[in-house]
CSV table of C-alpha atoms in Angstrom, one decimal:
chain,number,residue,atom,x,y,z
Y,1,MET,CA,0.1,0.1,-0.1
Y,2,LYS,CA,1.3,3.4,-0.9
Y,3,LYS,CA,2.4,6.0,1.7
Y,4,LEU,CA,3.3,9.5,1.5
Y,5,ARG,CA,5.6,11.4,3.8
Y,6,ASN,CA,2.8,11.2,6.3
Y,7,GLY,CA,3.0,7.5,6.5
Y,8,HIS,CA,2.1,7.8,10.1
Y,9,LEU,CA,-1.4,8.6,8.9
Y,10,TRP,CA,-2.1,5.3,7.5
Y,11,GLU,CA,-0.6,3.0,10.2
Y,12,PHE,CA,-4.2,2.0,11.1
Y,13,GLU,CA,-4.3,0.0,8.1
Y,14,ALA,CA,-1.9,-2.7,9.3
Y,15,GLU,CA,-4.7,-3.7,11.9
Y,16,ILE,CA,-7.5,-3.7,9.2
Y,17,LEU,CA,-5.5,-5.6,6.8
Y,18,GLY,CA,-5.2,-8.4,9.1
Y,19,ARG,CA,-8.8,-9.1,8.9
Y,20,LYS,CA,-11.0,-10.1,5.8
Y,21,GLU,CA,-12.3,-6.7,4.3
Y,22,ASP,CA,-15.3,-6.8,2.0
Y,23,LYS,CA,-16.5,-3.2,2.4
Y,24,ARG,CA,-16.8,-1.2,-0.6
Y,25,VAL,CA,-17.0,2.5,-0.1
Y,26,LEU,CA,-16.9,6.1,-1.7
Y,27,LEU,CA,-15.5,9.2,-0.5
Y,28,GLY,CA,-16.5,12.9,-0.7
Y,29,VAL,CA,-14.5,15.8,0.0
Y,30,ASP,CA,-15.6,19.5,0.2
Y,31,GLY,CA,-12.6,21.7,0.4
Y,32,GLY,CA,-12.8,25.2,1.1
Y,33,THR,CA,-10.8,28.2,2.5
Y,34,THR,CA,-12.0,27.7,6.0
Y,35,SER,CA,-12.1,23.9,6.5
Y,36,THR,CA,-12.0,20.7,4.5
Y,37,VAL,CA,-14.8,18.0,5.2
Y,38,CYS,CA,-14.6,14.4,4.1
Y,39,VAL,CA,-17.3,11.8,4.3
Y,40,CYS,CA,-17.4,8.2,3.7
Y,41,ILE,CA,-20.4,6.2,2.5
Y,42,THR,CA,-21.2,2.7,1.6
Y,43,MET,CA,-21.2,1.9,-2.2
Y,44,PRO,CA,-24.9,2.4,-3.2
Y,45,SER,CA,-26.5,-0.8,-4.8
Y,46,SER,CA,-28.7,1.1,-7.3
Y,47,TYR,CA,-28.6,3.9,-9.8
Y,48,PRO,CA,-29.7,6.6,-9.8
Y,49,LEU,CA,-29.9,7.4,-6.3
Y,50,THR,CA,-33.2,8.1,-4.6
Y,51,ASP,CA,-32.3,9.5,-1.4
Y,52,PRO,CA,-28.8,10.7,0.4
Y,53,PRO,CA,-26.9,7.7,1.5
Y,54,PRO,CA,-26.0,7.3,5.2
Y,55,VAL,CA,-22.6,8.5,6.2
Y,56,LEU,CA,-20.3,5.9,7.7
Y,57,ALA,CA,-17.8,8.4,8.9
Y,58,ARG,CA,-16.9,12.0,8.6
Y,59,ALA,CA,-13.8,14.3,9.3
Y,60,VAL,CA,-12.6,17.8,9.4
Y,61,ALA,CA,-9.3,19.2,8.5
Y,62,GLY,CA,-8.1,22.7,7.6
Y,63,CYS,CA,-8.0,24.7,4.3
Y,64,SER,CA,-7.2,22.7,1.2
Y,65,ASN,CA,-7.4,25.8,-1.2
Y,66,HIS,CA,-3.8,25.9,-2.8
Y,67,ASN,CA,-4.2,29.5,-3.8
Y,68,SER,CA,-4.9,30.3,-0.3
Y,69,VAL,CA,-2.4,28.1,1.9
Y,70,GLY,CA,0.0,26.9,-0.9
Y,71,GLU,CA,0.4,23.3,-2.2
Y,72,GLU,CA,2.0,21.5,0.7
Y,73,ALA,CA,-0.3,22.7,3.2
Y,74,ALA,CA,-3.3,21.9,0.8
Y,75,LYS,CA,-1.7,18.4,0.4
Y,76,ASP,CA,-1.5,17.8,3.9
Y,77,ALA,CA,-5.0,19.0,4.8
Y,78,ILE,CA,-6.4,16.8,2.0
Y,79,GLU,CA,-4.3,13.6,3.1
Y,80,HIS,CA,-5.2,14.1,6.9
Y,81,VAL,CA,-8.8,14.2,6.3
Y,82,LEU,CA,-8.8,11.2,3.8
Y,83,ALA,CA,-6.9,9.1,6.5
Y,84,GLU,CA,-8.8,10.2,9.5
Y,85,THR,CA,-12.1,9.3,7.8
Y,86,LEU,CA,-11.0,6.0,6.6
Y,87,MET,CA,-9.8,5.3,10.0
Y,88,LYS,CA,-13.1,6.1,11.5
Y,89,ALA,CA,-14.8,4.0,9.0
Y,90,HIS,CA,-12.6,1.1,9.6
Y,91,CYS,CA,-11.6,0.9,6.1
Y,92,CYS,CA,-8.4,0.7,4.2
Y,93,ARG,CA,-7.7,2.6,0.9
Y,94,SER,CA,-8.3,-0.7,-1.0
Y,95,ALA,CA,-12.0,-0.6,0.0
Y,96,VAL,CA,-12.3,2.9,-1.9
Y,97,GLN,CA,-14.1,2.6,-5.1
Y,98,ALA,CA,-14.2,6.1,-6.2
Y,99,ALA,CA,-13.5,9.6,-4.6
Y,100,CYS,CA,-14.5,13.0,-5.5
Y,101,LEU,CA,-12.7,16.0,-4.3
Y,102,ALA,CA,-14.8,19.3,-4.8
Y,103,VAL,CA,-12.2,21.9,-3.7
Y,104,SER,CA,-12.3,25.7,-4.0
Y,105,GLY,CA,-9.7,27.3,-6.2
Y,106,VAL,CA,-10.0,24.7,-8.9
Y,107,SER,CA,-10.9,27.0,-11.7
Y,108,HIS,CA,-8.8,25.6,-14.6
Y,109,PRO,CA,-8.0,22.0,-16.1
Y,110,SER,CA,-4.2,22.3,-14.7
Y,111,ASP,CA,-5.7,22.8,-11.1
Y,112,ARG,CA,-7.5,19.5,-11.6
Y,113,GLN,CA,-4.5,17.7,-12.8
Y,114,ARG,CA,-2.5,18.9,-10.0
Y,115,ILE,CA,-4.9,17.6,-7.4
Y,116,LEU,CA,-5.5,14.3,-9.2
Y,117,GLN,CA,-1.6,13.7,-9.2
Y,118,TRP,CA,-1.9,14.3,-5.4
Y,119,LEU,CA,-4.5,11.7,-5.0
Y,120,ARG,CA,-2.7,9.2,-7.3
Y,121,GLU,CA,0.0,9.2,-4.8
Y,122,ILE,CA,-2.3,8.2,-2.0
Y,123,PHE,CA,-4.7,5.7,-3.6
Y,124,PRO,CA,-4.3,2.4,-5.5
Y,125,SER,CA,-4.4,2.7,-9.3
Y,126,ASP,CA,-7.8,1.1,-9.5
Y,127,VAL,CA,-9.8,3.8,-7.5
Y,128,GLU,CA,-11.7,6.1,-9.7
Y,129,LEU,CA,-10.7,9.7,-8.9
Y,130,PHE,CA,-12.4,12.9,-9.7
Y,131,VAL,CA,-11.7,16.5,-8.9
Y,132,ARG,CA,-14.2,19.5,-9.2
Y,133,ASN,CA,-14.7,22.9,-8.0
Y,134,ASP,CA,-16.5,23.0,-4.7
Y,135,SER,CA,-19.7,24.5,-6.3
Y,136,ALA,CA,-20.1,21.0,-8.0
Y,137,ALA,CA,-20.4,19.5,-4.4
Y,138,ALA,CA,-22.8,22.2,-3.4
Y,139,LEU,CA,-25.1,21.6,-6.3
Y,140,ALA,CA,-24.9,17.8,-5.9
Y,141,CYS,CA,-26.0,17.9,-2.2
Y,142,GLY,CA,-29.3,19.2,-3.5
Y,143,THR,CA,-29.8,17.1,-6.8
Y,144,LEU,CA,-28.6,13.6,-5.4
Y,145,GLY,CA,-25.3,13.9,-7.2
Y,146,ARG,CA,-26.7,14.9,-10.6
Y,147,LEU,CA,-24.7,17.9,-12.2
Y,148,HIS,CA,-27.5,19.8,-13.8
Y,149,GLY,CA,-28.9,23.2,-12.8
Y,150,CYS,CA,-27.6,26.1,-11.0
Y,151,VAL,CA,-26.2,26.5,-7.4
Y,152,LEU,CA,-26.1,29.7,-5.2
Y,153,ILE,CA,-23.4,29.8,-2.8
Y,154,ALA,CA,-23.9,32.9,-0.4
Y,155,GLY,CA,-21.6,32.8,2.6
Y,156,THR,CA,-18.6,34.8,3.4
Y,157,GLY,CA,-17.9,35.0,-0.4
Y,158,THR,CA,-20.6,34.2,-3.1
Y,159,ILE,CA,-20.6,32.4,-6.5
Y,160,ALA,CA,-23.4,31.3,-8.8
Y,161,TYR,CA,-22.4,28.2,-10.8
Y,162,GLY,CA,-24.3,26.3,-13.4
Y,163,PHE,CA,-24.1,22.9,-15.2
Y,164,THR,CA,-26.0,21.4,-18.2
Y,165,GLU,CA,-26.4,17.8,-19.0
Y,166,ASP,CA,-24.0,18.1,-22.0
Y,167,GLY,CA,-21.2,19.3,-19.6
Y,168,SER,CA,-21.2,22.9,-20.1
Y,169,GLU,CA,-20.6,25.2,-17.2
Y,170,ALA,CA,-20.8,28.7,-16.3
Y,171,TRP,CA,-20.2,30.9,-13.2
Y,172,ALA,CA,-20.8,34.4,-12.1
Y,173,ALA,CA,-19.4,36.5,-9.2
Y,174,GLY,CA,-17.1,34.5,-6.8
Y,175,ALA,CA,-14.1,36.9,-7.7
Y,176,GLY,CA,-13.6,37.9,-4.1
Y,177,PRO,CA,-14.1,41.4,-2.4
Y,178,VAL,CA,-11.3,43.2,-4.2
Y,179,LEU,CA,-12.9,42.4,-7.5
Y,180,GLY,CA,-16.4,42.6,-6.4
Y,181,ASP,CA,-18.4,39.9,-4.4
Y,182,GLN,CA,-21.7,41.9,-4.0
Y,183,GLY,CA,-24.4,39.9,-2.2
Y,184,SER,CA,-21.9,37.9,-0.1
Y,185,GLY,CA,-21.6,37.9,3.7
Y,186,TYR,CA,-18.4,40.0,3.6
Y,187,ALA,CA,-20.1,42.7,1.5
Y,188,ILE,CA,-23.4,42.8,3.6
Y,189,ALA,CA,-21.2,43.2,6.5
Y,190,GLN,CA,-18.9,45.8,5.0
Y,191,GLN,CA,-21.7,48.0,4.0
Y,192,ALA,CA,-23.1,47.9,7.4
Y,193,LEU,CA,-19.8,49.0,9.0
Y,194,THR,CA,-19.6,51.8,6.4
Y,195,ALA,CA,-23.1,52.8,7.2
Y,196,VAL,CA,-22.2,53.2,10.9
Y,197,MET,CA,-19.0,55.1,10.2
Y,198,ARG,CA,-21.2,57.4,7.9
Y,199,ALA,CA,-23.6,58.1,10.7
Y,200,ARG,CA,-20.8,58.8,13.1
Y,201,ASP,CA,-19.6,61.6,10.6
Y,202,GLY,CA,-22.9,62.9,10.0
Y,203,ARG,CA,-22.3,61.9,6.3
Y,204,GLY,CA,-25.3,59.6,6.6
Y,205,PRO,CA,-28.5,58.9,8.7
Y,206,SER,CA,-28.5,57.5,12.1
Y,207,THR,CA,-29.1,53.7,12.2
Y,208,THR,CA,-29.7,51.2,14.8
Y,209,LEU,CA,-26.8,49.3,13.3
Y,210,THR,CA,-24.6,51.4,15.4
Y,211,THR,CA,-25.6,50.3,18.8
Y,212,ALA,CA,-26.1,46.6,17.6
Y,213,ILE,CA,-22.7,46.3,15.9
Y,214,LEU,CA,-21.1,47.9,18.9
Y,215,ASP,CA,-22.7,45.6,21.4
Y,216,ARG,CA,-21.7,42.6,19.0
Y,217,LEU,CA,-18.1,43.6,19.1
Y,218,GLN,CA,-18.2,44.8,22.8
Y,219,LEU,CA,-17.0,48.2,21.6
Y,220,SER,CA,-17.8,51.5,23.3
Y,221,SER,CA,-17.8,53.9,20.4
Y,222,PRO,CA,-17.8,53.9,16.5
Y,223,ASP,CA,-14.2,55.2,16.6
Y,224,GLU,CA,-13.0,51.8,18.1
Y,225,ILE,CA,-14.3,50.0,14.8
Y,226,ILE,CA,-11.6,51.5,12.9
Y,227,GLY,CA,-8.9,49.6,14.9
Y,228,TRP,CA,-11.2,46.3,15.3
Y,229,ALA,CA,-11.4,46.3,11.5
Y,230,TYR,CA,-7.9,46.7,10.5
Y,231,ALA,CA,-6.6,44.6,13.3
Y,232,ASP,CA,-7.7,41.4,11.3
Y,233,SER,CA,-9.4,42.2,8.0
Y,234,SER,CA,-10.2,38.4,7.4
Y,235,TRP,CA,-13.2,37.9,5.4
Y,236,ALA,CA,-14.8,35.4,7.6
Y,237,ARG,CA,-14.4,37.7,10.6
Y,238,ILE,CA,-16.1,40.5,8.9
Y,239,ALA,CA,-18.8,38.4,7.4
Y,240,ALA,CA,-19.7,37.2,10.9
Y,241,LEU,CA,-21.8,40.4,11.5
Y,242,VAL,CA,-24.6,39.3,8.8
Y,243,PRO,CA,-26.8,38.1,11.6
Y,244,THR,CA,-26.5,41.4,13.4
Y,245,VAL,CA,-27.5,43.1,10.2
Y,246,LYS,CA,-30.6,40.8,9.8
Y,247,ALA,CA,-31.6,41.5,13.2
Y,248,CYS,CA,-31.7,45.2,12.6
Y,249,ALA,CA,-33.6,44.7,9.4
Y,250,ALA,CA,-36.2,42.6,11.2
Y,251,ALA,CA,-36.7,45.2,13.9
Y,252,GLY,CA,-37.4,47.9,11.1
Y,253,ASP,CA,-34.1,49.7,10.3
Y,254,THR,CA,-34.2,51.3,7.0
Y,255,LEU,CA,-30.6,51.0,6.3
Y,256,ALA,CA,-30.2,47.5,7.2
Y,257,ARG,CA,-33.3,46.5,4.9
Y,258,LYS,CA,-31.7,48.5,2.2
Y,259,ILE,CA,-28.4,46.6,2.5
Y,260,LEU,CA,-30.1,43.1,2.5
Y,261,THR,CA,-32.4,44.1,-0.4
Y,262,SER,CA,-29.3,45.3,-2.3
Y,263,ALA,CA,-27.8,42.1,-1.6
Y,264,VAL,CA,-30.7,39.9,-2.9
Y,265,GLU,CA,-30.7,41.8,-6.0
Y,266,GLU,CA,-27.1,41.2,-6.5
Y,267,LEU,CA,-27.4,37.7,-5.9
Y,268,VAL,CA,-30.4,37.4,-8.3
Y,269,CYS,CA,-28.3,39.1,-10.9
Y,270,SER,CA,-25.5,36.4,-10.5
Y,271,ILE,CA,-28.2,33.6,-10.9
Y,272,LYS,CA,-29.7,35.3,-13.9
Y,273,ALA,CA,-26.5,35.6,-15.7
Y,274,VAL,CA,-25.7,32.0,-15.2
Y,275,VAL,CA,-29.3,30.7,-16.2
Y,276,LYS,CA,-29.2,32.7,-19.3
Y,277,ARG,CA,-25.8,31.8,-20.5
Y,278,LEU,CA,-26.6,28.1,-20.1
Y,279,THR,CA,-30.2,28.6,-21.4
Y,280,LEU,CA,-31.1,26.5,-18.3
Y,281,ALA,CA,-34.7,27.8,-18.3
Y,282,GLY,CA,-35.1,27.3,-22.1
Y,283,GLU,CA,-35.4,29.9,-24.8
Y,284,ASP,CA,-38.8,30.9,-23.4
Y,285,GLU,CA,-37.3,31.0,-19.8
Y,286,MET,CA,-40.1,28.8,-18.5
Y,287,LYS,CA,-38.5,25.4,-18.5
Y,288,PRO,CA,-37.9,23.7,-14.9
Y,289,PHE,CA,-34.5,23.5,-13.7
Y,290,PRO,CA,-33.2,23.1,-10.1
Y,291,LEU,CA,-31.7,26.0,-8.1
Y,292,VAL,CA,-29.7,24.8,-5.1
Y,293,MET,CA,-29.2,27.5,-2.4
Y,294,VAL,CA,-26.5,27.2,0.3
Y,295,GLY,CA,-24.6,29.4,2.7
Y,296,GLY,CA,-25.0,31.2,6.0
Y,297,VAL,CA,-26.3,34.4,4.1
Y,298,LEU,CA,-29.3,32.5,3.0
Y,299,GLU,CA,-30.3,31.1,6.5
Y,300,THR,CA,-33.1,32.8,8.6
Y,301,ASP,CA,-31.6,35.0,11.4
Y,302,ASP,CA,-33.6,36.8,13.9
Y,303,GLY,CA,-36.9,36.6,12.1
Y,304,TRP,CA,-35.2,37.8,8.4
Y,305,ASP,CA,-35.4,35.2,5.8
Y,306,LEU,CA,-33.3,36.4,3.0
Y,307,GLY,CA,-33.6,33.0,1.1
Y,308,LYS,CA,-37.4,33.4,0.9
Y,309,GLN,CA,-36.9,36.9,-0.3
Y,310,LEU,CA,-34.5,35.8,-3.0
Y,311,ILE,CA,-36.8,33.0,-4.1
Y,312,GLN,CA,-39.7,35.5,-4.7
Y,313,TYR,CA,-37.4,37.4,-7.0
Y,314,ILE,CA,-36.2,34.5,-9.0
Y,315,TYR,CA,-39.9,33.1,-9.5
Y,316,LYS,CA,-40.7,36.3,-11.3
Y,317,LEU,CA,-37.8,35.9,-13.8
Y,318,PHE,CA,-37.8,32.0,-14.1
Y,319,PRO,CA,-41.3,30.5,-13.1
Y,320,GLY,CA,-40.2,27.1,-13.8
Y,321,VAL,CA,-37.5,27.3,-11.3
Y,322,HIS,CA,-37.2,24.5,-8.6
Y,323,PRO,CA,-35.6,25.9,-5.4
Y,324,ILE,CA,-33.7,23.5,-3.1
Y,325,GLN,CA,-32.2,24.3,0.2
Y,326,PRO,CA,-30.3,20.9,0.8
Y,327,LYS,CA,-30.7,18.6,4.0
Y,328,VAL,CA,-27.4,17.3,3.6
Y,329,GLU,CA,-23.8,19.1,3.5
Y,330,PRO,CA,-21.9,19.6,0.3
Y,331,ALA,CA,-19.2,16.7,1.3
Y,332,VAL,CA,-22.3,14.2,1.0
Y,333,GLY,CA,-23.0,15.9,-2.2
Y,334,ALA,CA,-19.3,15.1,-3.4
Y,335,ALA,CA,-19.9,11.4,-2.4
Y,336,MET,CA,-23.0,11.3,-4.5
Y,337,LEU,CA,-21.3,12.9,-7.3
Y,338,ALA,CA,-18.5,10.2,-6.9
Y,339,TRP,CA,-21.1,7.7,-7.3
Y,340,ASN,CA,-22.6,9.2,-10.4
Y,341,LEU,CA,-19.3,9.7,-12.1
Y,342,TYR,CA,-18.0,6.5,-11.2
Y,343,PHE,CA,-21.2,4.8,-12.7
Y,344,GLY,CA,-20.6,6.9,-16.0
Y,345,ALA,CA,-16.9,6.6,-16.1
Y,346,SER,CA,-17.0,2.7,-15.6
Y,347,GLU,CA,-20.0,2.2,-17.9
Y,348,ARG,CA,-21.6,-0.2,-15.4
Y,349,HIS,CA,-25.1,-1.3,-15.9
Y,350,VAL,CA,-28.1,-1.8,-13.8
Y,351,ASP,CA,-30.6,-4.5,-14.0
Y,352,CYS,CA,-34.3,-4.2,-14.6
Y,353,ASN,CA,-34.8,-3.5,-10.9
Y,354,GLY,CA,-32.3,-0.7,-10.8
Y,355,LYS,CA,-29.7,-2.7,-9.0
Y,356,LEU,CA,-25.9,-2.3,-10.0
Y,357,GLU,CA,-24.6,-5.4,-11.9
Y,358,THR,CA,-21.2,-6.5,-10.4
């Protein structure tokens, strides 16, 4: 069995190899700039999937976006999370039939090839390996692994990504706050902080955002926000203020409501751009298509349901849209995607009852 420089991670396999092993499993990885989540599921017996499969084991590691932490740190995070997941599932690498890594920062074929090479150093040669952008896992967790439709990710950052059944892809937004990430958690919080500073100067109207944000940050005056903001300007730290903005909007603050309405309009623009580019709604824009929505911005906080507001806008543009807010996490989506890709790549067949022929 292969071992990397982190060979100690795989020492658990020695005990498992001493027993007869008949498990067949799939791995799904959702890798982002904050954390990397891996799940292990039992190999499904039928195709297509009708329900999300149960998770045998789950593990979490650090960032696996090579653009953020560099190649060595990203490789370490991936290997650690894979090893821990298989250890928890009491499986060796030889039990893995297929693995799908859906990782942020994968935007070019060369990125996929680089990560595939890392995986080939870990797994036996007969394991089917797939690498996709993390948007694919986000979509797949709402479509049972099928890559068709549009996914909106609205968390610290935001991106709208679309896939067609013939393999075409398109995306909008997702370039980060420097190049414009309107509608994201970071953008919402940044606009709220700006509103507070404008109110402090007299350049803008007063707002309950001032008191709410000061209380949230445990600061005594708007002047202290300057030091807080520049002490650590990490995107996630700023975006953590979104629930406070929603609470102010729910309480009737005009500026907070304006900020959130603007965010919804920006997210709608991203979805619209992708849907039109791929003709997902057909030429008449009435054709049904799935819209999977994930991310903290779309969650209901303190009575303000931004996701519901977004859906109302989208229905006006595309009456056939089928909004989906998944019940499973993107890592499970990656595992379901692994199954669909494995089935297609291996050209396996199902019998008349939908059971996989082995």
